[in-house]
Amino acid sequence: MSVQTPDSVLDRLWEPFEAQSGSRRSLLLMSPLILFEVLIFVVPFAMLIRISFSEQSRNLPYAEGTFTVASYIEVFQSELLQGIITYSFKLGIIATVLAVVLATFYAYATWRADGLLKSALLFSIVLPLLTTLVIKTYAWVPLLAPNGTANNLLLAVGLLSSPVQVVPNTLGVVVGQVYIVFPYAMLAIYSVLSTVEWELVEAARDLGAGRARSFFEVVLPEIMPGVTVATIISFAWSVGAYSAPALLGAGSDRPFALEVQEQMLLNFNWPIATALSTVMLVLMFVSIVLIYVVLGRFGGDISDAA
């Protein structure tokens, strides 16, 4: 009785794929991932859309087997829900601008650093990613609260005459959300910036360009694909923010994620929750496409970074 070697077993497993054409072979290899995406994302999203067209029920989360667009009409006519949508996008824009700008200069400083300093800068970015989202967001409460560390320090040195309420407040939400998305934005920009040759900057400075001009005219155009990725990640995450508004915000700081939670878990009004979620997903998708197109005109086409 012959025993198959590991090589012969692998060859037998590969034979069905080898007999296929290149495109079909790639499709077969990707089929497990495609199946996972369909089961985990496509099917639940289709169920979400179907529930959004259901009638509301007093005794159940939604009335099964019904069809209506009343929930979408309520989303577009309700001043409360319109205000929630507006607040979500305002938070997304503000947090994205601050995160991308800070991440750009932090990535530049890391790119120019050497040795231990460079390792320390990179480690300080990776370290927050090793901590759970709720814990690192809640850590801002004792730091920024009226009786927190920051206020006590500023009062002690005489820079403040009375405590400043940053948490709970809109400012605290912005700080917390920027802190959440900042590492991802920085790493997206640094991954592109690390491929830029410093000799290009030196050549620009030899031709008379100052530090600011060499950055904006030489470095920035080269890293625009990374800036595009950082902007899309920061914007999508900030518009759908949950932990920062929930832990650091006041009652008026109410993005759509908190409203969806209340409608589903407290009011048991799933049609409104799913309709609001669907509208926000469509608006976010359109916004992301616009971001990609606009930044692409300034050299932010992601395909150019490949």
PDB file of C-alpha atoms in Angstrom:
ATOM      1  CA  MET A   1       0.000   0.000   0.000  1.00  0.00           C
ATOM      2  CA  SER A   2       1.562   3.247  -1.144  1.00  0.00           C
ATOM      3  CA  VAL A   3       1.538   6.340   1.007  1.00  0.00           C
ATOM      4  CA  GLN A   4       1.024   9.700  -0.683  1.00  0.00           C
ATOM      5  CA  THR A   5       3.606  12.331   0.007  1.00  0.00           C
ATOM      6  CA  PRO A   6       2.514  15.815   1.012  1.00  0.00           C
ATOM      7  CA  ASP A   7       3.598  17.113  -2.395  1.00  0.00           C
ATOM      8  CA  SER A   8       1.358  14.658  -4.264  1.00  0.00           C
ATOM      9  CA  VAL A   9      -1.616  15.570  -2.051  1.00  0.00           C
ATOM     10  CA  LEU A  10      -1.100  19.256  -2.763  1.00  0.00           C
ATOM     11  CA  ASP A  11      -0.794  18.531  -6.459  1.00  0.00           C
ATOM     12  CA  ARG A  12      -4.100  16.666  -6.422  1.00  0.00           C
ATOM     13  CA  LEU A  13      -5.790  19.550  -4.602  1.00  0.00           C
ATOM     14  CA  TRP A  14      -4.414  22.049  -7.110  1.00  0.00           C
ATOM     15  CA  GLU A  15      -5.399  20.059 -10.236  1.00  0.00           C
ATOM     16  CA  PRO A  16      -9.019  21.373 -10.439  1.00  0.00           C
ATOM     17  CA  PHE A  17      -7.755  24.978 -10.272  1.00  0.00           C
ATOM     18  CA  GLU A  18      -4.890  24.430 -12.719  1.00  0.00           C
ATOM     19  CA  ALA A  19      -7.281  23.157 -15.378  1.00  0.00           C
ATOM     20  CA  GLN A  20      -9.246  26.426 -15.315  1.00  0.00           C
ATOM     21  CA  SER A  21      -8.453  29.648 -17.120  1.00  0.00           C
ATOM     22  CA  GLY A  22      -6.754  32.474 -15.256  1.00  0.00           C
ATOM     23  CA  SER A  23      -9.878  34.563 -14.603  1.00  0.00           C
ATOM     24  CA  ARG A  24     -11.975  31.558 -13.615  1.00  0.00           C
ATOM     25  CA  ARG A  25      -9.203  30.264 -11.358  1.00  0.00           C
ATOM     26  CA  SER A  26      -9.099  33.628  -9.579  1.00  0.00           C
ATOM     27  CA  LEU A  27     -12.880  33.519  -9.147  1.00  0.00           C
ATOM     28  CA  LEU A  28     -12.695  30.035  -7.639  1.00  0.00           C
ATOM     29  CA  LEU A  29      -9.976  31.088  -5.213  1.00  0.00           C
ATOM     30  CA  MET A  30     -12.002  34.136  -4.190  1.00  0.00           C
ATOM     31  CA  SER A  31     -15.263  32.203  -3.788  1.00  0.00           C
ATOM     32  CA  PRO A  32     -14.862  31.640   0.011  1.00  0.00           C
ATOM     33  CA  LEU A  33     -14.354  35.371   0.539  1.00  0.00           C
ATOM     34  CA  ILE A  34     -17.265  36.227  -1.744  1.00  0.00           C
ATOM     35  CA  LEU A  35     -19.497  33.777   0.122  1.00  0.00           C
ATOM     36  CA  PHE A  36     -18.433  35.294   3.444  1.00  0.00           C
ATOM     37  CA  GLU A  37     -19.200  38.831   2.202  1.00  0.00           C
ATOM     38  CA  VAL A  38     -22.617  37.779   0.914  1.00  0.00           C
ATOM     39  CA  LEU A  39     -23.628  35.998   4.124  1.00  0.00           C
ATOM     40  CA  ILE A  40     -22.220  38.541   6.578  1.00  0.00           C
ATOM     41  CA  PHE A  41     -22.859  41.838   4.757  1.00  0.00           C
ATOM     42  CA  VAL A  42     -25.140  41.553   1.729  1.00  0.00           C
ATOM     43  CA  VAL A  43     -27.861  39.377   3.264  1.00  0.00           C
ATOM     44  CA  PRO A  44     -28.147  41.397   6.522  1.00  0.00           C
ATOM     45  CA  PHE A  45     -28.201  44.640   4.519  1.00  0.00           C
ATOM     46  CA  ALA A  46     -30.995  43.275   2.318  1.00  0.00           C
ATOM     47  CA  MET A  47     -32.941  42.340   5.465  1.00  0.00           C
ATOM     48  CA  LEU A  48     -32.364  45.843   6.843  1.00  0.00           C
ATOM     49  CA  ILE A  49     -33.777  47.405   3.682  1.00  0.00           C
ATOM     50  CA  ARG A  50     -36.793  45.081   3.745  1.00  0.00           C
ATOM     51  CA  ILE A  51     -37.584  45.973   7.374  1.00  0.00           C
ATOM     52  CA  SER A  52     -37.367  49.689   6.512  1.00  0.00           C
ATOM     53  CA  PHE A  53     -40.335  49.217   4.158  1.00  0.00           C
ATOM     54  CA  SER A  54     -42.437  47.495   6.825  1.00  0.00           C
ATOM     55  CA  GLU A  55     -45.233  49.124   8.775  1.00  0.00           C
ATOM     56  CA  GLN A  56     -44.703  50.077  12.387  1.00  0.00           C
ATOM     57  CA  SER A  57     -46.325  47.901  15.055  1.00  0.00           C
ATOM     58  CA  ARG A  58     -47.301  48.658  18.647  1.00  0.00           C
ATOM     59  CA  ASN A  59     -46.659  45.152  19.953  1.00  0.00           C
ATOM     60  CA  LEU A  60     -43.796  44.043  17.690  1.00  0.00           C
ATOM     61  CA  PRO A  61     -40.620  45.707  16.378  1.00  0.00           C
ATOM     62  CA  TYR A  62     -42.247  45.770  12.923  1.00  0.00           C
ATOM     63  CA  ALA A  63     -45.257  44.322  11.142  1.00  0.00           C
ATOM     64  CA  GLU A  64     -44.074  41.393   9.029  1.00  0.00           C
ATOM     65  CA  GLY A  65     -45.443  40.990   5.519  1.00  0.00           C
ATOM     66  CA  THR A  66     -46.369  44.648   5.108  1.00  0.00           C
ATOM     67  CA  PHE A  67     -45.015  47.246   2.712  1.00  0.00           C
ATOM     68  CA  THR A  68     -44.968  51.019   3.092  1.00  0.00           C
ATOM     69  CA  VAL A  69     -42.681  54.009   2.581  1.00  0.00           C
ATOM     70  CA  ALA A  70     -44.059  55.801   5.650  1.00  0.00           C
ATOM     71  CA  SER A  71     -40.782  55.409   7.573  1.00  0.00           C
ATOM     72  CA  TYR A  72     -38.789  57.125   4.831  1.00  0.00           C
ATOM     73  CA  ILE A  73     -41.347  59.933   4.658  1.00  0.00           C
ATOM     74  CA  GLU A  74     -41.019  60.406   8.416  1.00  0.00           C
ATOM     75  CA  VAL A  75     -37.210  60.471   8.171  1.00  0.00           C
ATOM     76  CA  PHE A  76     -37.311  63.246   5.567  1.00  0.00           C
ATOM     77  CA  GLN A  77     -40.095  65.240   7.250  1.00  0.00           C
ATOM     78  CA  SER A  78     -39.071  64.974  10.901  1.00  0.00           C
ATOM     79  CA  GLU A  79     -37.123  68.023  12.064  1.00  0.00           C
ATOM     80  CA  LEU A  80     -35.597  65.924  14.854  1.00  0.00           C
ATOM     81  CA  LEU A  81     -34.231  63.294  12.463  1.00  0.00           C
ATOM     82  CA  GLN A  82     -33.055  65.953  10.000  1.00  0.00           C
ATOM     83  CA  GLY A  83     -31.186  67.632  12.841  1.00  0.00           C
ATOM     84  CA  ILE A  84     -29.603  64.299  13.774  1.00  0.00           C
ATOM     85  CA  ILE A  85     -28.466  63.748  10.177  1.00  0.00           C
ATOM     86  CA  THR A  86     -27.050  67.280  10.003  1.00  0.00           C
ATOM     87  CA  TYR A  87     -25.206  66.862  13.297  1.00  0.00           C
ATOM     88  CA  SER A  88     -23.718  63.536  12.155  1.00  0.00           C
ATOM     89  CA  PHE A  89     -22.270  65.089   9.009  1.00  0.00           C
ATOM     90  CA  LYS A  90     -21.023  68.192  10.861  1.00  0.00           C
ATOM     91  CA  LEU A  91     -19.201  65.960  13.323  1.00  0.00           C
ATOM     92  CA  GLY A  92     -17.820  63.896  10.446  1.00  0.00           C
ATOM     93  CA  ILE A  93     -16.501  66.942   8.582  1.00  0.00           C
ATOM     94  CA  ILE A  94     -14.926  68.627  11.621  1.00  0.00           C
ATOM     95  CA  ALA A  95     -13.317  65.452  12.977  1.00  0.00           C
ATOM     96  CA  THR A  96     -12.063  64.458   9.519  1.00  0.00           C
ATOM     97  CA  VAL A  97     -10.426  67.809   8.775  1.00  0.00           C
ATOM     98  CA  LEU A  98      -8.693  67.927  12.159  1.00  0.00           C
ATOM     99  CA  ALA A  99      -7.597  64.287  12.040  1.00  0.00           C
ATOM    100  CA  VAL A 100      -6.208  64.417   8.483  1.00  0.00           C
ATOM    101  CA  VAL A 101      -4.344  67.705   9.022  1.00  0.00           C
ATOM    102  CA  LEU A 102      -2.786  66.529  12.289  1.00  0.00           C
ATOM    103  CA  ALA A 103      -2.031  63.094  10.825  1.00  0.00           C
ATOM    104  CA  THR A 104      -0.288  64.649   7.817  1.00  0.00           C
ATOM    105  CA  PHE A 105       2.156  66.634   9.910  1.00  0.00           C
ATOM    106  CA  TYR A 106       2.646  63.788  12.384  1.00  0.00           C
ATOM    107  CA  ALA A 107       3.413  61.428   9.509  1.00  0.00           C
ATOM    108  CA  TYR A 108       5.867  63.966   8.080  1.00  0.00           C
ATOM    109  CA  ALA A 109       7.616  64.294  11.453  1.00  0.00           C
ATOM    110  CA  THR A 110       7.820  60.498  11.716  1.00  0.00           C
ATOM    111  CA  TRP A 111       9.158  60.253   8.166  1.00  0.00           C
ATOM    112  CA  ARG A 112      11.967  62.713   8.927  1.00  0.00           C
ATOM    113  CA  ALA A 113      12.838  61.228  12.329  1.00  0.00           C
ATOM    114  CA  ASP A 114      15.572  58.634  12.819  1.00  0.00           C
ATOM    115  CA  GLY A 115      16.436  55.887  15.251  1.00  0.00           C
ATOM    116  CA  LEU A 116      14.795  55.819  18.654  1.00  0.00           C
ATOM    117  CA  LEU A 117      12.668  58.918  18.025  1.00  0.00           C
ATOM    118  CA  LYS A 118      11.109  57.375  14.926  1.00  0.00           C
ATOM    119  CA  SER A 119      10.369  54.140  16.793  1.00  0.00           C
ATOM    120  CA  ALA A 120       8.797  56.110  19.645  1.00  0.00           C
ATOM    121  CA  LEU A 121       6.572  58.094  17.264  1.00  0.00           C
ATOM    122  CA  LEU A 122       5.375  54.931  15.518  1.00  0.00           C
ATOM    123  CA  PHE A 123       4.868  53.106  18.822  1.00  0.00           C
ATOM    124  CA  SER A 124       2.743  55.972  20.150  1.00  0.00           C
ATOM    125  CA  ILE A 125       0.446  55.508  17.149  1.00  0.00           C
ATOM    126  CA  VAL A 126       0.206  51.726  17.384  1.00  0.00           C
ATOM    127  CA  LEU A 127      -0.291  51.662  21.169  1.00  0.00           C
ATOM    128  CA  PRO A 128      -3.863  53.106  21.153  1.00  0.00           C
ATOM    129  CA  LEU A 129      -4.854  50.446  18.615  1.00  0.00           C
ATOM    130  CA  LEU A 130      -4.043  47.782  21.210  1.00  0.00           C
ATOM    131  CA  THR A 131      -6.623  49.225  23.626  1.00  0.00           C
ATOM    132  CA  THR A 132     -10.370  48.657  23.342  1.00  0.00           C
ATOM    133  CA  LEU A 133     -12.379  51.528  21.899  1.00  0.00           C
ATOM    134  CA  VAL A 134     -14.573  52.129  24.953  1.00  0.00           C
ATOM    135  CA  ILE A 135     -11.663  52.203  27.411  1.00  0.00           C
ATOM    136  CA  LYS A 136      -9.489  54.625  25.441  1.00  0.00           C
ATOM    137  CA  THR A 137     -12.483  56.892  24.774  1.00  0.00           C
ATOM    138  CA  TYR A 138     -13.645  56.897  28.395  1.00  0.00           C
ATOM    139  CA  ALA A 139     -10.102  57.765  29.495  1.00  0.00           C
ATOM    140  CA  TRP A 140     -10.807  61.329  28.325  1.00  0.00           C
ATOM    141  CA  VAL A 141     -13.521  61.770  30.992  1.00  0.00           C
ATOM    142  CA  PRO A 142     -11.232  62.046  34.056  1.00  0.00           C
ATOM    143  CA  LEU A 143      -8.788  64.046  31.958  1.00  0.00           C
ATOM    144  CA  LEU A 144     -11.164  66.692  30.536  1.00  0.00           C
ATOM    145  CA  ALA A 145     -13.991  66.784  33.113  1.00  0.00           C
ATOM    146  CA  PRO A 146     -14.550  70.070  35.057  1.00  0.00           C
ATOM    147  CA  ASN A 147     -12.814  68.493  38.065  1.00  0.00           C
ATOM    148  CA  GLY A 148     -10.421  66.525  35.921  1.00  0.00           C
ATOM    149  CA  THR A 149      -6.654  66.532  35.554  1.00  0.00           C
ATOM    150  CA  ALA A 150      -6.423  69.145  32.778  1.00  0.00           C
ATOM    151  CA  ASN A 151      -8.644  71.690  34.541  1.00  0.00           C
ATOM    152  CA  ASN A 152      -6.917  71.194  37.886  1.00  0.00           C
ATOM    153  CA  LEU A 153      -3.511  71.700  36.281  1.00  0.00           C
ATOM    154  CA  LEU A 154      -4.564  74.873  34.429  1.00  0.00           C
ATOM    155  CA  LEU A 155      -6.194  76.246  37.581  1.00  0.00           C
ATOM    156  CA  ALA A 156      -3.076  75.501  39.602  1.00  0.00           C
ATOM    157  CA  VAL A 157      -0.781  77.440  37.246  1.00  0.00           C
ATOM    158  CA  GLY A 158      -3.238  80.334  36.989  1.00  0.00           C
ATOM    159  CA  LEU A 159      -4.153  79.973  33.307  1.00  0.00           C
ATOM    160  CA  LEU A 160      -7.837  79.499  34.218  1.00  0.00           C
ATOM    161  CA  SER A 161      -9.949  81.275  36.811  1.00  0.00           C
ATOM    162  CA  SER A 162     -12.724  78.664  36.703  1.00  0.00           C
ATOM    163  CA  PRO A 163     -13.031  75.146  35.292  1.00  0.00           C
ATOM    164  CA  VAL A 164     -13.901  74.736  31.606  1.00  0.00           C
ATOM    165  CA  GLN A 165     -16.474  72.085  30.756  1.00  0.00           C
ATOM    166  CA  VAL A 166     -15.060  70.120  27.865  1.00  0.00           C
ATOM    167  CA  VAL A 167     -16.763  66.866  28.873  1.00  0.00           C
ATOM    168  CA  PRO A 168     -19.673  66.323  28.468  1.00  0.00           C
ATOM    169  CA  ASN A 169     -19.744  68.738  25.555  1.00  0.00           C
ATOM    170  CA  THR A 170     -19.475  68.907  21.783  1.00  0.00           C
ATOM    171  CA  LEU A 171     -15.798  69.804  22.111  1.00  0.00           C
ATOM    172  CA  GLY A 172     -15.188  66.610  24.060  1.00  0.00           C
ATOM    173  CA  VAL A 173     -16.932  64.592  21.341  1.00  0.00           C
ATOM    174  CA  VAL A 174     -14.691  66.128  18.669  1.00  0.00           C
ATOM    175  CA  VAL A 175     -11.554  65.497  20.729  1.00  0.00           C
ATOM    176  CA  GLY A 176     -12.545  61.901  21.382  1.00  0.00           C
ATOM    177  CA  GLN A 177     -13.479  61.197  17.774  1.00  0.00           C
ATOM    178  CA  VAL A 178     -10.273  62.726  16.403  1.00  0.00           C
ATOM    179  CA  TYR A 179      -8.337  60.593  18.879  1.00  0.00           C
ATOM    180  CA  ILE A 180     -10.146  57.471  17.611  1.00  0.00           C
ATOM    181  CA  VAL A 181      -9.522  57.989  13.880  1.00  0.00           C
ATOM    182  CA  PHE A 182      -6.122  59.716  14.116  1.00  0.00           C
ATOM    183  CA  PRO A 183      -3.977  56.519  14.159  1.00  0.00           C
ATOM    184  CA  TYR A 184      -5.678  55.120  11.058  1.00  0.00           C
ATOM    185  CA  ALA A 185      -5.333  58.413   9.197  1.00  0.00           C
ATOM    186  CA  MET A 186      -1.680  58.738  10.158  1.00  0.00           C
ATOM    187  CA  LEU A 187      -0.786  55.189   9.109  1.00  0.00           C
ATOM    188  CA  ALA A 188      -2.600  55.628   5.771  1.00  0.00           C
ATOM    189  CA  ILE A 189      -0.596  58.777   5.010  1.00  0.00           C
ATOM    190  CA  TYR A 190       2.703  57.457   6.369  1.00  0.00           C
ATOM    191  CA  SER A 191       2.482  54.308   4.235  1.00  0.00           C
ATOM    192  CA  VAL A 192       2.584  56.509   1.118  1.00  0.00           C
ATOM    193  CA  LEU A 193       4.968  59.098   2.538  1.00  0.00           C
ATOM    194  CA  SER A 194       7.557  56.416   3.347  1.00  0.00           C
ATOM    195  CA  THR A 195       7.925  55.744  -0.390  1.00  0.00           C
ATOM    196  CA  VAL A 196       8.765  59.371  -1.227  1.00  0.00           C
ATOM    197  CA  GLU A 197      12.440  60.094  -1.870  1.00  0.00           C
ATOM    198  CA  TRP A 198      13.911  62.878   0.250  1.00  0.00           C
ATOM    199  CA  GLU A 199      16.141  63.844  -2.679  1.00  0.00           C
ATOM    200  CA  LEU A 200      13.092  65.412  -4.353  1.00  0.00           C
ATOM    201  CA  VAL A 201      12.670  67.786  -1.420  1.00  0.00           C
ATOM    202  CA  GLU A 202      16.385  68.584  -1.371  1.00  0.00           C
ATOM    203  CA  ALA A 203      16.270  69.353  -5.090  1.00  0.00           C
ATOM    204  CA  ALA A 204      13.367  71.736  -4.571  1.00  0.00           C
ATOM    205  CA  ARG A 205      15.208  73.506  -1.765  1.00  0.00           C
ATOM    206  CA  ASP A 206      18.354  73.760  -3.888  1.00  0.00           C
ATOM    207  CA  LEU A 207      16.234  75.578  -6.471  1.00  0.00           C
ATOM    208  CA  GLY A 208      15.143  78.138  -3.895  1.00  0.00           C
ATOM    209  CA  ALA A 209      11.998  76.647  -2.374  1.00  0.00           C
ATOM    210  CA  GLY A 210      11.558  77.133   1.361  1.00  0.00           C
ATOM    211  CA  ARG A 211      10.444  74.445   3.781  1.00  0.00           C
ATOM    212  CA  ALA A 212       6.758  75.311   3.503  1.00  0.00           C
ATOM    213  CA  ARG A 213       6.826  75.566  -0.297  1.00  0.00           C
ATOM    214  CA  SER A 214       8.760  72.324  -0.726  1.00  0.00           C
ATOM    215  CA  PHE A 215       6.210  70.555   1.465  1.00  0.00           C
ATOM    216  CA  PHE A 216       3.113  71.867  -0.301  1.00  0.00           C
ATOM    217  CA  GLU A 217       4.503  71.626  -3.842  1.00  0.00           C
ATOM    218  CA  VAL A 218       6.634  68.479  -3.624  1.00  0.00           C
ATOM    219  CA  VAL A 219       5.612  66.298  -0.666  1.00  0.00           C
ATOM    220  CA  LEU A 220       1.868  66.942  -0.515  1.00  0.00           C
ATOM    221  CA  PRO A 221       1.124  66.029  -4.163  1.00  0.00           C
ATOM    222  CA  GLU A 222       3.048  62.780  -3.693  1.00  0.00           C
ATOM    223  CA  ILE A 223       1.062  61.727  -0.611  1.00  0.00           C
ATOM    224  CA  MET A 224      -2.414  62.679  -1.867  1.00  0.00           C
ATOM    225  CA  PRO A 225      -3.435  59.013  -2.377  1.00  0.00           C
ATOM    226  CA  GLY A 226      -2.717  58.437   1.311  1.00  0.00           C
ATOM    227  CA  VAL A 227      -4.589  61.610   2.214  1.00  0.00           C
ATOM    228  CA  THR A 228      -7.577  60.338   0.230  1.00  0.00           C
ATOM    229  CA  VAL A 229      -7.619  57.036   2.113  1.00  0.00           C
ATOM    230  CA  ALA A 230      -7.200  58.832   5.449  1.00  0.00           C
ATOM    231  CA  THR A 231     -10.052  61.208   4.605  1.00  0.00           C
ATOM    232  CA  ILE A 232     -12.441  58.439   3.601  1.00  0.00           C
ATOM    233  CA  ILE A 233     -11.659  56.337   6.686  1.00  0.00           C
ATOM    234  CA  SER A 234     -11.957  59.298   9.063  1.00  0.00           C
ATOM    235  CA  PHE A 235     -15.148  60.617   7.482  1.00  0.00           C
ATOM    236  CA  ALA A 236     -16.971  57.277   7.354  1.00  0.00           C
ATOM    237  CA  TRP A 237     -16.022  56.445  10.933  1.00  0.00           C
ATOM    238  CA  SER A 238     -16.831  59.917  12.288  1.00  0.00           C
ATOM    239  CA  VAL A 239     -20.249  60.215  10.635  1.00  0.00           C
ATOM    240  CA  GLY A 240     -21.161  56.876  12.181  1.00  0.00           C
ATOM    241  CA  ALA A 241     -19.551  57.718  15.533  1.00  0.00           C
ATOM    242  CA  TYR A 242     -21.038  56.041  18.579  1.00  0.00           C
ATOM    243  CA  SER A 243     -18.604  55.705  21.494  1.00  0.00           C
ATOM    244  CA  ALA A 244     -17.330  59.303  21.540  1.00  0.00           C
ATOM    245  CA  PRO A 245     -20.822  60.930  21.547  1.00  0.00           C
ATOM    246  CA  ALA A 246     -22.145  58.340  23.998  1.00  0.00           C
ATOM    247  CA  LEU A 247     -19.304  58.733  26.515  1.00  0.00           C
ATOM    248  CA  LEU A 248     -18.138  62.327  25.996  1.00  0.00           C
ATOM    249  CA  GLY A 249     -21.196  64.136  24.643  1.00  0.00           C
ATOM    250  CA  ALA A 250     -24.097  66.021  26.208  1.00  0.00           C
ATOM    251  CA  GLY A 251     -27.770  65.442  25.460  1.00  0.00           C
ATOM    252  CA  SER A 252     -27.600  67.644  22.360  1.00  0.00           C
ATOM    253  CA  ASP A 253     -24.696  65.624  20.919  1.00  0.00           C
ATOM    254  CA  ARG A 254     -26.825  63.015  19.207  1.00  0.00           C
ATOM    255  CA  PRO A 255     -25.544  61.418  15.988  1.00  0.00           C
ATOM    256  CA  PHE A 256     -27.606  58.941  14.041  1.00  0.00           C
ATOM    257  CA  ALA A 257     -25.952  55.894  15.634  1.00  0.00           C
ATOM    258  CA  LEU A 258     -27.372  56.806  19.053  1.00  0.00           C
ATOM    259  CA  GLU A 259     -30.793  57.484  17.535  1.00  0.00           C
ATOM    260  CA  VAL A 260     -30.788  54.095  15.784  1.00  0.00           C
ATOM    261  CA  GLN A 261     -29.900  52.404  19.068  1.00  0.00           C
ATOM    262  CA  GLU A 262     -32.768  54.141  20.872  1.00  0.00           C
ATOM    263  CA  GLN A 263     -35.297  53.382  18.150  1.00  0.00           C
ATOM    264  CA  MET A 264     -34.339  49.691  18.032  1.00  0.00           C
ATOM    265  CA  LEU A 265     -33.698  48.851  21.688  1.00  0.00           C
ATOM    266  CA  LEU A 266     -35.916  51.303  23.584  1.00  0.00           C
ATOM    267  CA  ASN A 267     -38.773  52.275  21.267  1.00  0.00           C
ATOM    268  CA  PHE A 268     -38.768  48.982  19.313  1.00  0.00           C
ATOM    269  CA  ASN A 269     -39.429  50.982  16.168  1.00  0.00           C
ATOM    270  CA  TRP A 270     -37.312  49.031  13.717  1.00  0.00           C
ATOM    271  CA  PRO A 271     -38.777  50.553  10.516  1.00  0.00           C
ATOM    272  CA  ILE A 272     -37.665  54.051  11.525  1.00  0.00           C
ATOM    273  CA  ALA A 273     -34.264  52.798  12.696  1.00  0.00           C
ATOM    274  CA  THR A 274     -33.597  50.861   9.497  1.00  0.00           C
ATOM    275  CA  ALA A 275     -34.936  53.641   7.266  1.00  0.00           C
ATOM    276  CA  LEU A 276     -32.663  56.165   8.983  1.00  0.00           C
ATOM    277  CA  SER A 277     -29.727  53.761   8.652  1.00  0.00           C
ATOM    278  CA  THR A 278     -30.421  53.209   4.957  1.00  0.00           C
ATOM    279  CA  VAL A 279     -30.675  56.934   4.263  1.00  0.00           C
ATOM    280  CA  MET A 280     -27.413  57.565   6.112  1.00  0.00           C
ATOM    281  CA  LEU A 281     -25.633  54.767   4.241  1.00  0.00           C
ATOM    282  CA  VAL A 282     -26.736  56.225   0.907  1.00  0.00           C
ATOM    283  CA  LEU A 283     -25.701  59.745   1.919  1.00  0.00           C
ATOM    284  CA  MET A 284     -22.343  58.491   3.183  1.00  0.00           C
ATOM    285  CA  PHE A 285     -21.724  56.532  -0.007  1.00  0.00           C
ATOM    286  CA  VAL A 286     -22.476  59.596  -2.143  1.00  0.00           C
ATOM    287  CA  SER A 287     -20.241  61.732   0.099  1.00  0.00           C
ATOM    288  CA  ILE A 288     -17.360  59.255  -0.140  1.00  0.00           C
ATOM    289  CA  VAL A 289     -17.636  59.192  -3.940  1.00  0.00           C
ATOM    290  CA  LEU A 290     -17.536  63.000  -3.988  1.00  0.00           C
ATOM    291  CA  ILE A 291     -14.493  63.009  -1.683  1.00  0.00           C
ATOM    292  CA  TYR A 292     -12.734  60.535  -3.965  1.00  0.00           C
ATOM    293  CA  VAL A 293     -13.545  62.558  -7.099  1.00  0.00           C
ATOM    294  CA  VAL A 294     -12.560  65.920  -5.604  1.00  0.00           C
ATOM    295  CA  LEU A 295      -9.302  64.721  -4.052  1.00  0.00           C
ATOM    296  CA  GLY A 296      -8.567  62.738  -7.220  1.00  0.00           C
ATOM    297  CA  ARG A 297      -8.388  66.021  -9.119  1.00  0.00           C
ATOM    298  CA  PHE A 298      -5.536  67.031  -6.818  1.00  0.00           C
ATOM    299  CA  GLY A 299      -3.604  63.800  -7.301  1.00  0.00           C
ATOM    300  CA  GLY A 300      -5.500  61.748  -4.745  1.00  0.00           C
ATOM    301  CA  ASP A 301      -6.439  58.911  -7.080  1.00  0.00           C
ATOM    302  CA  ILE A 302      -5.826  55.757  -5.028  1.00  0.00           C
ATOM    303  CA  SER A 303      -5.028  53.722  -8.158  1.00  0.00           C
ATOM    304  CA  ASP A 304      -2.007  55.937  -8.777  1.00  0.00           C
ATOM    305  CA  ALA A 305      -0.433  54.693  -5.536  1.00  0.00           C
ATOM    306  CA  ALA A 306      -0.353  51.103  -6.720  1.00  0.00           C
TER     307      ALA A 306
END
